[in-house]
Amino acid sequence: LVKKAQSDKSTEVMYALDLLEKAEYERMDELLRYQLGRKDPLVVKYALEKITGRRDESALPAIEELLNSTEDSRIRALCIEAIGELYKDSDEKLGPWLGAADNDCKRAAVGGLLKSGDLNAIVLAGQQLLRLMASPREEERIMASAIIGATGVKNFYRALTGLLEDKSIRVQQEAIMAAGKIKHEKLLSLLVDK
């Protein structure tokens, strides 16, 4: 199975890694970190998600290296989210990404900071989220709705109420999807009216 995890076929690699994880392979973290150096974005994405789920803080240097070297904005966004969840002082690492031109990276930075559990990071991300929610730009209000949904935090339901009543149908649609993800009962009456 370890050899299959080094295959050139992404489905084969991911299947082998799943089986190795279920078998509680003792060098699983090391094998997942190895996947971060692959060219296949599917395998890299899979490895980042597994590393984050396993809370493997020893992978942080490799994740930061990948963040600084990849051209793929989706991979960069996943790196940012992973750093937010794994790094103790994530506001130092992710703060600069709040102003990123790339919306995937900006969204990941706010979401990663909100999920970090660190008070300074949460305040920093909350300020950015409030700016996005109040933005005159439709795309930024859509991003705010997506971030709220991605956090899955039920207590963010109040932030969604204004977005559910936004003048833009696209913002309302994203807010409806976010409401479905956070599943707060107080949003039900607003959703029924939609």
Short mmCIF file of N, CA and C in Angstrom, two decimals:
data_model
loop_
_atom_site.label_atom_id
_atom_site.label_comp_id
_atom_site.label_asym_id
_atom_site.label_seq_id
_atom_site.Cartn_x
_atom_site.Cartn_y
_atom_site.Cartn_z
N LEU A 1 0.81 -1.21 0.00
CA LEU A 1 0.00 0.00 0.00
C LEU A 1 0.86 1.27 0.00
N VAL A 2 1.98 1.22 0.68
CA VAL A 2 2.86 2.39 0.71
C VAL A 2 3.35 2.72 -0.70
N LYS A 3 3.64 1.71 -1.48
CA LYS A 3 4.07 1.95 -2.88
C LYS A 3 2.93 2.53 -3.70
N LYS A 4 1.72 2.07 -3.46
CA LYS A 4 0.55 2.61 -4.17
C LYS A 4 0.34 4.08 -3.81
N ALA A 5 0.69 4.46 -2.59
CA ALA A 5 0.55 5.85 -2.15
C ALA A 5 1.56 6.76 -2.84
N GLN A 6 2.49 6.18 -3.58
CA GLN A 6 3.48 6.97 -4.32
C GLN A 6 3.27 6.86 -5.83
N SER A 7 2.12 6.31 -6.21
CA SER A 7 1.76 6.12 -7.61
C SER A 7 1.55 7.47 -8.32
N ASP A 8 1.51 7.43 -9.65
CA ASP A 8 1.22 8.63 -10.44
C ASP A 8 -0.29 8.81 -10.66
N LYS A 9 -1.07 7.83 -10.23
CA LYS A 9 -2.53 7.88 -10.41
C LYS A 9 -3.17 8.39 -9.12
N SER A 10 -3.84 9.54 -9.21
CA SER A 10 -4.38 10.19 -8.01
C SER A 10 -5.38 9.31 -7.27
N THR A 11 -6.28 8.64 -7.98
CA THR A 11 -7.27 7.81 -7.29
C THR A 11 -6.60 6.66 -6.54
N GLU A 12 -5.57 6.11 -7.14
CA GLU A 12 -4.82 5.02 -6.50
C GLU A 12 -4.13 5.52 -5.22
N VAL A 13 -3.55 6.70 -5.29
CA VAL A 13 -2.86 7.28 -4.15
C VAL A 13 -3.85 7.53 -3.01
N MET A 14 -4.97 8.16 -3.32
CA MET A 14 -5.94 8.50 -2.28
C MET A 14 -6.56 7.25 -1.66
N TYR A 15 -6.83 6.24 -2.47
CA TYR A 15 -7.39 4.99 -1.96
C TYR A 15 -6.37 4.31 -1.04
N ALA A 16 -5.12 4.28 -1.44
CA ALA A 16 -4.07 3.66 -0.62
C ALA A 16 -3.91 4.41 0.70
N LEU A 17 -3.95 5.74 0.64
CA LEU A 17 -3.83 6.53 1.86
C LEU A 17 -5.01 6.30 2.81
N ASP A 18 -6.20 6.18 2.23
CA ASP A 18 -7.37 5.87 3.06
C ASP A 18 -7.20 4.55 3.78
N LEU A 19 -6.78 3.53 3.04
CA LEU A 19 -6.59 2.21 3.65
C LEU A 19 -5.49 2.23 4.70
N LEU A 20 -4.41 2.93 4.42
CA LEU A 20 -3.32 3.02 5.40
C LEU A 20 -3.77 3.75 6.67
N GLU A 21 -4.58 4.77 6.49
CA GLU A 21 -5.07 5.50 7.66
C GLU A 21 -5.98 4.60 8.50
N LYS A 22 -6.86 3.85 7.83
CA LYS A 22 -7.75 2.93 8.55
C LYS A 22 -6.97 1.83 9.26
N ALA A 23 -5.86 1.45 8.67
CA ALA A 23 -5.01 0.42 9.28
C ALA A 23 -4.09 1.01 10.35
N GLU A 24 -4.22 2.32 10.58
CA GLU A 24 -3.41 3.04 11.57
C GLU A 24 -1.91 2.88 11.31
N TYR A 25 -1.54 3.08 10.05
CA TYR A 25 -0.14 3.03 9.63
C TYR A 25 0.67 4.02 10.46
N GLU A 26 1.76 3.56 11.06
CA GLU A 26 2.51 4.38 12.02
C GLU A 26 3.22 5.58 11.41
N ARG A 27 3.49 5.57 10.12
CA ARG A 27 4.18 6.70 9.48
C ARG A 27 3.23 7.50 8.56
N MET A 28 1.96 7.50 8.94
CA MET A 28 0.93 8.14 8.12
C MET A 28 1.18 9.64 7.96
N ASP A 29 1.51 10.32 9.05
CA ASP A 29 1.75 11.77 8.95
C ASP A 29 2.88 12.08 7.99
N GLU A 30 3.94 11.31 8.07
CA GLU A 30 5.08 11.50 7.17
C GLU A 30 4.67 11.26 5.72
N LEU A 31 3.88 10.24 5.49
CA LEU A 31 3.42 9.91 4.14
C LEU A 31 2.52 11.02 3.58
N LEU A 32 1.68 11.59 4.43
CA LEU A 32 0.82 12.69 3.99
C LEU A 32 1.65 13.94 3.67
N ARG A 33 2.65 14.22 4.49
CA ARG A 33 3.52 15.38 4.21
C ARG A 33 4.24 15.21 2.87
N TYR A 34 4.63 13.99 2.55
CA TYR A 34 5.28 13.69 1.27
C TYR A 34 4.36 14.10 0.10
N GLN A 35 3.06 13.90 0.26
CA GLN A 35 2.10 14.19 -0.81
C GLN A 35 2.05 15.68 -1.15
N LEU A 36 2.45 16.53 -0.23
CA LEU A 36 2.41 17.97 -0.47
C LEU A 36 3.38 18.40 -1.57
N GLY A 37 4.37 17.57 -1.85
CA GLY A 37 5.34 17.88 -2.90
C GLY A 37 4.91 17.40 -4.27
N ARG A 38 3.75 16.80 -4.37
CA ARG A 38 3.27 16.26 -5.65
C ARG A 38 2.81 17.37 -6.59
N LYS A 39 2.76 17.04 -7.87
CA LYS A 39 2.27 17.98 -8.89
C LYS A 39 0.75 17.89 -9.05
N ASP A 40 0.17 16.76 -8.67
CA ASP A 40 -1.26 16.51 -8.84
C ASP A 40 -2.07 17.29 -7.80
N PRO A 41 -2.86 18.30 -8.23
CA PRO A 41 -3.60 19.11 -7.26
C PRO A 41 -4.63 18.31 -6.46
N LEU A 42 -5.19 17.26 -7.04
CA LEU A 42 -6.14 16.43 -6.30
C LEU A 42 -5.49 15.75 -5.10
N VAL A 43 -4.29 15.23 -5.30
CA VAL A 43 -3.57 14.56 -4.23
C VAL A 43 -3.12 15.57 -3.17
N VAL A 44 -2.65 16.72 -3.62
CA VAL A 44 -2.22 17.76 -2.68
C VAL A 44 -3.41 18.23 -1.84
N LYS A 45 -4.54 18.47 -2.48
CA LYS A 45 -5.76 18.88 -1.77
C LYS A 45 -6.16 17.82 -0.75
N TYR A 46 -6.15 16.58 -1.17
CA TYR A 46 -6.50 15.47 -0.28
C TYR A 46 -5.55 15.44 0.93
N ALA A 47 -4.26 15.57 0.67
CA ALA A 47 -3.26 15.51 1.74
C ALA A 47 -3.45 16.69 2.72
N LEU A 48 -3.70 17.88 2.19
CA LEU A 48 -3.92 19.04 3.07
C LEU A 48 -5.13 18.83 3.97
N GLU A 49 -6.20 18.31 3.40
CA GLU A 49 -7.41 18.07 4.19
C GLU A 49 -7.16 17.02 5.27
N LYS A 50 -6.43 15.97 4.93
CA LYS A 50 -6.12 14.91 5.91
C LYS A 50 -5.19 15.44 7.00
N ILE A 51 -4.18 16.20 6.61
CA ILE A 51 -3.23 16.76 7.58
C ILE A 51 -3.97 17.66 8.57
N THR A 52 -4.85 18.50 8.05
CA THR A 52 -5.62 19.39 8.90
C THR A 52 -6.53 18.59 9.83
N GLY A 53 -7.21 17.61 9.30
CA GLY A 53 -8.09 16.77 10.10
C GLY A 53 -7.35 16.02 11.19
N ARG A 54 -6.12 15.62 10.90
CA ARG A 54 -5.30 14.89 11.88
C ARG A 54 -4.58 15.83 12.84
N ARG A 55 -4.69 17.14 12.59
CA ARG A 55 -4.06 18.17 13.44
C ARG A 55 -2.54 17.99 13.52
N ASP A 56 -1.93 17.69 12.37
CA ASP A 56 -0.49 17.45 12.31
C ASP A 56 0.27 18.77 12.20
N GLU A 57 0.60 19.36 13.35
CA GLU A 57 1.32 20.64 13.38
C GLU A 57 2.73 20.53 12.82
N SER A 58 3.29 19.34 12.81
CA SER A 58 4.65 19.17 12.27
C SER A 58 4.69 19.41 10.76
N ALA A 59 3.52 19.44 10.13
CA ALA A 59 3.45 19.68 8.69
C ALA A 59 3.46 21.17 8.33
N LEU A 60 3.38 22.03 9.33
CA LEU A 60 3.30 23.47 9.06
C LEU A 60 4.42 24.02 8.17
N PRO A 61 5.69 23.68 8.41
CA PRO A 61 6.73 24.20 7.50
C PRO A 61 6.52 23.77 6.04
N ALA A 62 6.09 22.54 5.83
CA ALA A 62 5.84 22.06 4.46
C ALA A 62 4.63 22.78 3.86
N ILE A 63 3.62 23.05 4.67
CA ILE A 63 2.43 23.76 4.18
C ILE A 63 2.79 25.20 3.82
N GLU A 64 3.60 25.84 4.65
CA GLU A 64 4.02 27.21 4.35
C GLU A 64 4.88 27.26 3.09
N GLU A 65 5.74 26.28 2.92
CA GLU A 65 6.56 26.22 1.71
C GLU A 65 5.68 26.06 0.47
N LEU A 66 4.68 25.19 0.57
CA LEU A 66 3.74 25.00 -0.54
C LEU A 66 2.97 26.29 -0.82
N LEU A 67 2.52 26.96 0.21
CA LEU A 67 1.79 28.22 0.06
C LEU A 67 2.61 29.24 -0.72
N ASN A 68 3.89 29.30 -0.42
CA ASN A 68 4.76 30.29 -1.07
C ASN A 68 5.24 29.88 -2.45
N SER A 69 5.07 28.62 -2.81
CA SER A 69 5.61 28.16 -4.09
C SER A 69 4.54 27.82 -5.14
N THR A 70 3.31 27.58 -4.74
CA THR A 70 2.31 27.15 -5.71
C THR A 70 1.68 28.33 -6.45
N GLU A 71 1.29 28.06 -7.68
CA GLU A 71 0.60 29.06 -8.50
C GLU A 71 -0.92 28.84 -8.44
N ASP A 72 -1.34 27.68 -7.97
CA ASP A 72 -2.75 27.28 -7.93
C ASP A 72 -3.44 27.98 -6.75
N SER A 73 -4.38 28.88 -7.05
CA SER A 73 -5.03 29.65 -5.98
C SER A 73 -5.87 28.75 -5.07
N ARG A 74 -6.41 27.67 -5.60
CA ARG A 74 -7.20 26.75 -4.75
C ARG A 74 -6.30 26.06 -3.73
N ILE A 75 -5.10 25.69 -4.16
CA ILE A 75 -4.15 25.04 -3.24
C ILE A 75 -3.66 26.06 -2.22
N ARG A 76 -3.40 27.30 -2.68
CA ARG A 76 -2.99 28.35 -1.75
C ARG A 76 -4.06 28.57 -0.69
N ALA A 77 -5.32 28.59 -1.12
CA ALA A 77 -6.43 28.78 -0.18
C ALA A 77 -6.48 27.65 0.85
N LEU A 78 -6.28 26.43 0.40
CA LEU A 78 -6.28 25.29 1.34
C LEU A 78 -5.10 25.37 2.31
N CYS A 79 -3.96 25.83 1.83
CA CYS A 79 -2.80 26.03 2.71
C CYS A 79 -3.12 27.07 3.78
N ILE A 80 -3.75 28.15 3.36
CA ILE A 80 -4.12 29.22 4.29
C ILE A 80 -5.08 28.70 5.35
N GLU A 81 -6.08 27.93 4.93
CA GLU A 81 -7.03 27.35 5.88
C GLU A 81 -6.32 26.42 6.86
N ALA A 82 -5.42 25.60 6.34
CA ALA A 82 -4.69 24.66 7.19
C ALA A 82 -3.84 25.41 8.22
N ILE A 83 -3.17 26.46 7.79
CA ILE A 83 -2.35 27.25 8.71
C ILE A 83 -3.24 27.87 9.79
N GLY A 84 -4.41 28.35 9.39
CA GLY A 84 -5.34 28.92 10.36
C GLY A 84 -5.76 27.92 11.42
N GLU A 85 -5.96 26.69 11.03
CA GLU A 85 -6.41 25.68 11.98
C GLU A 85 -5.26 25.07 12.79
N LEU A 86 -4.06 25.06 12.25
CA LEU A 86 -2.96 24.37 12.91
C LEU A 86 -1.98 25.27 13.64
N TYR A 87 -1.82 26.49 13.19
CA TYR A 87 -0.79 27.37 13.74
C TYR A 87 -1.32 28.11 14.96
N LYS A 88 -0.55 28.14 16.01
CA LYS A 88 -0.97 28.76 17.28
C LYS A 88 -1.20 30.27 17.14
N ASP A 89 -0.32 30.97 16.46
CA ASP A 89 -0.46 32.41 16.27
C ASP A 89 -0.80 32.69 14.80
N SER A 90 -1.95 32.18 14.38
CA SER A 90 -2.30 32.25 12.97
C SER A 90 -2.52 33.68 12.48
N ASP A 91 -2.85 34.62 13.40
CA ASP A 91 -3.05 35.99 12.94
C ASP A 91 -1.78 36.58 12.35
N GLU A 92 -0.63 36.18 12.89
CA GLU A 92 0.65 36.66 12.35
C GLU A 92 0.89 36.13 10.93
N LYS A 93 0.53 34.87 10.72
CA LYS A 93 0.77 34.24 9.42
C LYS A 93 -0.29 34.61 8.38
N LEU A 94 -1.55 34.75 8.83
CA LEU A 94 -2.64 34.94 7.88
C LEU A 94 -3.09 36.38 7.72
N GLY A 95 -2.73 37.23 8.67
CA GLY A 95 -3.14 38.63 8.59
C GLY A 95 -2.86 39.27 7.24
N PRO A 96 -1.64 39.08 6.70
CA PRO A 96 -1.35 39.69 5.39
C PRO A 96 -2.24 39.19 4.25
N TRP A 97 -2.80 37.99 4.40
CA TRP A 97 -3.65 37.42 3.34
C TRP A 97 -5.05 38.03 3.34
N LEU A 98 -5.41 38.77 4.40
CA LEU A 98 -6.74 39.40 4.44
C LEU A 98 -6.89 40.43 3.33
N GLY A 99 -5.79 41.01 2.90
CA GLY A 99 -5.84 42.01 1.84
C GLY A 99 -5.47 41.45 0.47
N ALA A 100 -5.45 40.14 0.35
CA ALA A 100 -5.06 39.51 -0.92
C ALA A 100 -6.01 39.90 -2.05
N ALA A 101 -5.45 40.05 -3.24
CA ALA A 101 -6.27 40.34 -4.42
C ALA A 101 -7.07 39.11 -4.83
N ASP A 102 -6.53 37.94 -4.55
CA ASP A 102 -7.18 36.67 -4.89
C ASP A 102 -8.29 36.39 -3.87
N ASN A 103 -9.53 36.33 -4.36
CA ASN A 103 -10.67 36.14 -3.45
C ASN A 103 -10.63 34.80 -2.72
N ASP A 104 -10.13 33.74 -3.37
CA ASP A 104 -10.02 32.45 -2.70
C ASP A 104 -9.11 32.55 -1.48
N CYS A 105 -8.01 33.25 -1.64
CA CYS A 105 -7.05 33.42 -0.54
C CYS A 105 -7.61 34.30 0.56
N LYS A 106 -8.29 35.38 0.18
CA LYS A 106 -8.89 36.27 1.17
C LYS A 106 -9.95 35.51 1.97
N ARG A 107 -10.79 34.77 1.27
CA ARG A 107 -11.85 33.98 1.92
C ARG A 107 -11.23 32.95 2.88
N ALA A 108 -10.19 32.29 2.43
CA ALA A 108 -9.53 31.28 3.27
C ALA A 108 -8.89 31.91 4.50
N ALA A 109 -8.32 33.11 4.34
CA ALA A 109 -7.68 33.78 5.47
C ALA A 109 -8.71 34.14 6.54
N VAL A 110 -9.83 34.71 6.13
CA VAL A 110 -10.87 35.07 7.10
C VAL A 110 -11.41 33.80 7.76
N GLY A 111 -11.73 32.79 6.96
CA GLY A 111 -12.25 31.54 7.51
C GLY A 111 -11.26 30.85 8.43
N GLY A 112 -10.00 30.80 8.01
CA GLY A 112 -8.96 30.17 8.82
C GLY A 112 -8.75 30.87 10.15
N LEU A 113 -8.78 32.20 10.13
CA LEU A 113 -8.64 32.96 11.37
C LEU A 113 -9.84 32.76 12.29
N LEU A 114 -11.03 32.71 11.71
CA LEU A 114 -12.23 32.49 12.53
C LEU A 114 -12.22 31.12 13.19
N LYS A 115 -11.67 30.12 12.50
CA LYS A 115 -11.63 28.75 13.03
C LYS A 115 -10.45 28.51 13.96
N SER A 116 -9.53 29.46 14.04
CA SER A 116 -8.29 29.24 14.78
C SER A 116 -8.48 29.08 16.28
N GLY A 117 -9.51 29.72 16.82
CA GLY A 117 -9.73 29.67 18.26
C GLY A 117 -8.93 30.71 19.01
N ASP A 118 -8.05 31.44 18.34
CA ASP A 118 -7.24 32.48 18.96
C ASP A 118 -8.02 33.79 18.96
N LEU A 119 -8.14 34.43 20.12
CA LEU A 119 -8.95 35.64 20.24
C LEU A 119 -8.49 36.75 19.29
N ASN A 120 -7.19 37.03 19.23
CA ASN A 120 -6.69 38.08 18.33
C ASN A 120 -7.03 37.77 16.88
N ALA A 121 -6.88 36.51 16.50
CA ALA A 121 -7.18 36.10 15.13
C ALA A 121 -8.66 36.25 14.83
N ILE A 122 -9.50 35.87 15.78
CA ILE A 122 -10.94 35.95 15.58
C ILE A 122 -11.38 37.40 15.45
N VAL A 123 -10.82 38.28 16.27
CA VAL A 123 -11.17 39.71 16.19
C VAL A 123 -10.74 40.28 14.84
N LEU A 124 -9.54 39.96 14.42
CA LEU A 124 -9.02 40.43 13.13
C LEU A 124 -9.92 39.96 11.98
N ALA A 125 -10.26 38.68 12.00
CA ALA A 125 -11.11 38.12 10.94
C ALA A 125 -12.52 38.70 11.02
N GLY A 126 -13.03 38.89 12.24
CA GLY A 126 -14.36 39.44 12.41
C GLY A 126 -14.47 40.84 11.83
N GLN A 127 -13.44 41.64 12.04
CA GLN A 127 -13.43 42.99 11.47
C GLN A 127 -13.47 42.93 9.94
N GLN A 128 -12.70 42.02 9.37
CA GLN A 128 -12.68 41.88 7.91
C GLN A 128 -14.04 41.38 7.41
N LEU A 129 -14.62 40.43 8.13
CA LEU A 129 -15.93 39.89 7.75
C LEU A 129 -17.00 40.98 7.79
N LEU A 130 -16.98 41.81 8.81
CA LEU A 130 -17.94 42.91 8.90
C LEU A 130 -17.76 43.90 7.74
N ARG A 131 -16.51 44.16 7.35
CA ARG A 131 -16.25 45.03 6.19
C ARG A 131 -16.83 44.41 4.91
N LEU A 132 -16.62 43.11 4.75
CA LEU A 132 -17.15 42.43 3.56
C LEU A 132 -18.68 42.48 3.53
N MET A 133 -19.30 42.27 4.69
CA MET A 133 -20.77 42.28 4.76
C MET A 133 -21.35 43.64 4.42
N ALA A 134 -20.65 44.71 4.80
CA ALA A 134 -21.15 46.07 4.57
C ALA A 134 -20.67 46.66 3.24
N SER A 135 -19.91 45.90 2.49
CA SER A 135 -19.33 46.40 1.25
C SER A 135 -20.40 46.78 0.22
N PRO A 136 -20.15 47.84 -0.55
CA PRO A 136 -21.06 48.16 -1.65
C PRO A 136 -20.89 47.17 -2.82
N ARG A 137 -19.81 46.41 -2.81
CA ARG A 137 -19.54 45.45 -3.90
C ARG A 137 -20.26 44.12 -3.63
N GLU A 138 -21.08 43.73 -4.57
CA GLU A 138 -21.85 42.50 -4.47
C GLU A 138 -20.96 41.28 -4.22
N GLU A 139 -19.83 41.19 -4.93
CA GLU A 139 -18.93 40.04 -4.80
C GLU A 139 -18.41 39.89 -3.37
N GLU A 140 -18.17 41.00 -2.71
CA GLU A 140 -17.67 40.93 -1.34
C GLU A 140 -18.76 40.48 -0.37
N ARG A 141 -20.00 40.88 -0.62
CA ARG A 141 -21.10 40.41 0.24
C ARG A 141 -21.37 38.93 0.00
N ILE A 142 -21.20 38.48 -1.23
CA ILE A 142 -21.32 37.05 -1.54
C ILE A 142 -20.22 36.29 -0.79
N MET A 143 -19.00 36.83 -0.82
CA MET A 143 -17.89 36.21 -0.12
C MET A 143 -18.17 36.13 1.38
N ALA A 144 -18.74 37.17 1.95
CA ALA A 144 -19.07 37.16 3.38
C ALA A 144 -20.04 36.03 3.70
N SER A 145 -21.05 35.84 2.86
CA SER A 145 -22.01 34.75 3.07
C SER A 145 -21.31 33.40 2.99
N ALA A 146 -20.44 33.24 2.01
CA ALA A 146 -19.72 31.97 1.84
C ALA A 146 -18.82 31.68 3.04
N ILE A 147 -18.17 32.70 3.56
CA ILE A 147 -17.29 32.53 4.72
C ILE A 147 -18.10 32.08 5.93
N ILE A 148 -19.23 32.72 6.15
CA ILE A 148 -20.08 32.36 7.29
C ILE A 148 -20.52 30.91 7.17
N GLY A 149 -20.94 30.52 5.98
CA GLY A 149 -21.35 29.13 5.77
C GLY A 149 -20.21 28.15 5.98
N ALA A 150 -19.02 28.51 5.51
CA ALA A 150 -17.86 27.61 5.61
C ALA A 150 -17.42 27.40 7.05
N THR A 151 -17.65 28.40 7.91
CA THR A 151 -17.25 28.22 9.31
C THR A 151 -18.15 27.21 10.01
N GLY A 152 -19.41 27.16 9.62
CA GLY A 152 -20.35 26.25 10.26
C GLY A 152 -20.71 26.67 11.68
N VAL A 153 -20.38 27.89 12.08
CA VAL A 153 -20.64 28.36 13.44
C VAL A 153 -22.09 28.85 13.54
N LYS A 154 -22.89 28.15 14.34
CA LYS A 154 -24.31 28.49 14.47
C LYS A 154 -24.53 29.91 14.97
N ASN A 155 -23.66 30.40 15.83
CA ASN A 155 -23.84 31.73 16.40
C ASN A 155 -23.63 32.86 15.40
N PHE A 156 -23.24 32.55 14.20
CA PHE A 156 -23.08 33.58 13.17
C PHE A 156 -24.40 33.85 12.44
N TYR A 157 -25.49 33.29 12.95
CA TYR A 157 -26.78 33.44 12.26
C TYR A 157 -27.21 34.89 12.15
N ARG A 158 -26.87 35.71 13.17
CA ARG A 158 -27.28 37.12 13.12
C ARG A 158 -26.64 37.84 11.92
N ALA A 159 -25.41 37.48 11.66
CA ALA A 159 -24.71 38.11 10.52
C ALA A 159 -25.41 37.77 9.20
N LEU A 160 -26.02 36.62 9.15
CA LEU A 160 -26.69 36.20 7.91
C LEU A 160 -28.03 36.90 7.68
N THR A 161 -28.66 37.36 8.73
CA THR A 161 -30.00 37.93 8.55
C THR A 161 -30.01 39.10 7.57
N GLY A 162 -29.04 40.00 7.68
CA GLY A 162 -28.96 41.11 6.74
C GLY A 162 -28.64 40.66 5.33
N LEU A 163 -27.79 39.65 5.22
CA LEU A 163 -27.42 39.14 3.90
C LEU A 163 -28.58 38.40 3.24
N LEU A 164 -29.43 37.78 4.03
CA LEU A 164 -30.63 37.11 3.48
C LEU A 164 -31.62 38.13 2.91
N GLU A 165 -31.54 39.36 3.40
CA GLU A 165 -32.44 40.42 2.93
C GLU A 165 -31.74 41.41 2.00
N ASP A 166 -30.56 41.05 1.52
CA ASP A 166 -29.77 41.91 0.64
C ASP A 166 -30.56 42.20 -0.64
N LYS A 167 -30.28 43.35 -1.26
CA LYS A 167 -30.96 43.71 -2.51
C LYS A 167 -30.54 42.82 -3.68
N SER A 168 -29.38 42.20 -3.57
CA SER A 168 -28.88 41.34 -4.64
C SER A 168 -29.36 39.90 -4.47
N ILE A 169 -29.95 39.37 -5.51
CA ILE A 169 -30.42 37.98 -5.50
C ILE A 169 -29.25 37.02 -5.30
N ARG A 170 -28.10 37.32 -5.92
CA ARG A 170 -26.93 36.43 -5.79
C ARG A 170 -26.43 36.38 -4.34
N VAL A 171 -26.45 37.52 -3.66
CA VAL A 171 -26.07 37.55 -2.24
C VAL A 171 -27.07 36.73 -1.43
N GLN A 172 -28.35 36.92 -1.71
CA GLN A 172 -29.39 36.16 -1.01
C GLN A 172 -29.21 34.65 -1.21
N GLN A 173 -28.91 34.26 -2.44
CA GLN A 173 -28.72 32.83 -2.74
C GLN A 173 -27.56 32.25 -1.94
N GLU A 174 -26.44 32.97 -1.89
CA GLU A 174 -25.28 32.49 -1.12
C GLU A 174 -25.60 32.47 0.38
N ALA A 175 -26.35 33.45 0.84
CA ALA A 175 -26.75 33.49 2.24
C ALA A 175 -27.69 32.33 2.58
N ILE A 176 -28.55 31.95 1.66
CA ILE A 176 -29.43 30.80 1.86
C ILE A 176 -28.61 29.53 1.98
N MET A 177 -27.60 29.37 1.12
CA MET A 177 -26.73 28.20 1.21
C MET A 177 -25.98 28.19 2.54
N ALA A 178 -25.51 29.37 2.98
CA ALA A 178 -24.81 29.46 4.26
C ALA A 178 -25.74 29.10 5.41
N ALA A 179 -26.97 29.57 5.35
CA ALA A 179 -27.95 29.25 6.40
C ALA A 179 -28.18 27.74 6.48
N GLY A 180 -28.17 27.08 5.34
CA GLY A 180 -28.31 25.63 5.32
C GLY A 180 -27.13 24.93 5.97
N LYS A 181 -25.97 25.57 5.94
CA LYS A 181 -24.77 24.96 6.54
C LYS A 181 -24.70 25.20 8.04
N ILE A 182 -25.13 26.39 8.49
CA ILE A 182 -25.02 26.65 9.93
C ILE A 182 -26.24 26.15 10.70
N LYS A 183 -27.36 25.97 10.02
CA LYS A 183 -28.55 25.32 10.58
C LYS A 183 -29.02 25.91 11.91
N HIS A 184 -29.25 27.20 11.92
CA HIS A 184 -29.79 27.83 13.13
C HIS A 184 -31.30 28.01 12.96
N GLU A 185 -32.04 27.58 13.98
CA GLU A 185 -33.51 27.60 13.91
C GLU A 185 -34.09 29.00 13.75
N LYS A 186 -33.39 30.03 14.21
CA LYS A 186 -33.91 31.40 14.10
C LYS A 186 -33.87 31.92 12.66
N LEU A 187 -33.18 31.24 11.79
CA LEU A 187 -33.14 31.64 10.37
C LEU A 187 -34.31 31.05 9.58
N LEU A 188 -35.00 30.09 10.18
CA LEU A 188 -36.06 29.37 9.48
C LEU A 188 -37.15 30.30 8.95
N SER A 189 -37.61 31.25 9.77
CA SER A 189 -38.68 32.14 9.32
C SER A 189 -38.23 33.00 8.15
N LEU A 190 -36.97 33.44 8.16
CA LEU A 190 -36.46 34.23 7.04
C LEU A 190 -36.36 33.38 5.77
N LEU A 191 -35.97 32.12 5.95
CA LEU A 191 -35.83 31.23 4.80
C LEU A 191 -37.17 30.84 4.20
N VAL A 192 -38.17 30.68 5.03
CA VAL A 192 -39.50 30.32 4.54
C VAL A 192 -40.04 31.45 3.67
N ASP A 193 -39.75 32.69 4.04
CA ASP A 193 -40.21 33.85 3.26
C ASP A 193 -39.51 33.95 1.91
N LYS A 194 -38.35 33.32 1.76
CA LYS A 194 -37.61 33.40 0.50
C LYS A 194 -38.23 32.44 -0.48
#
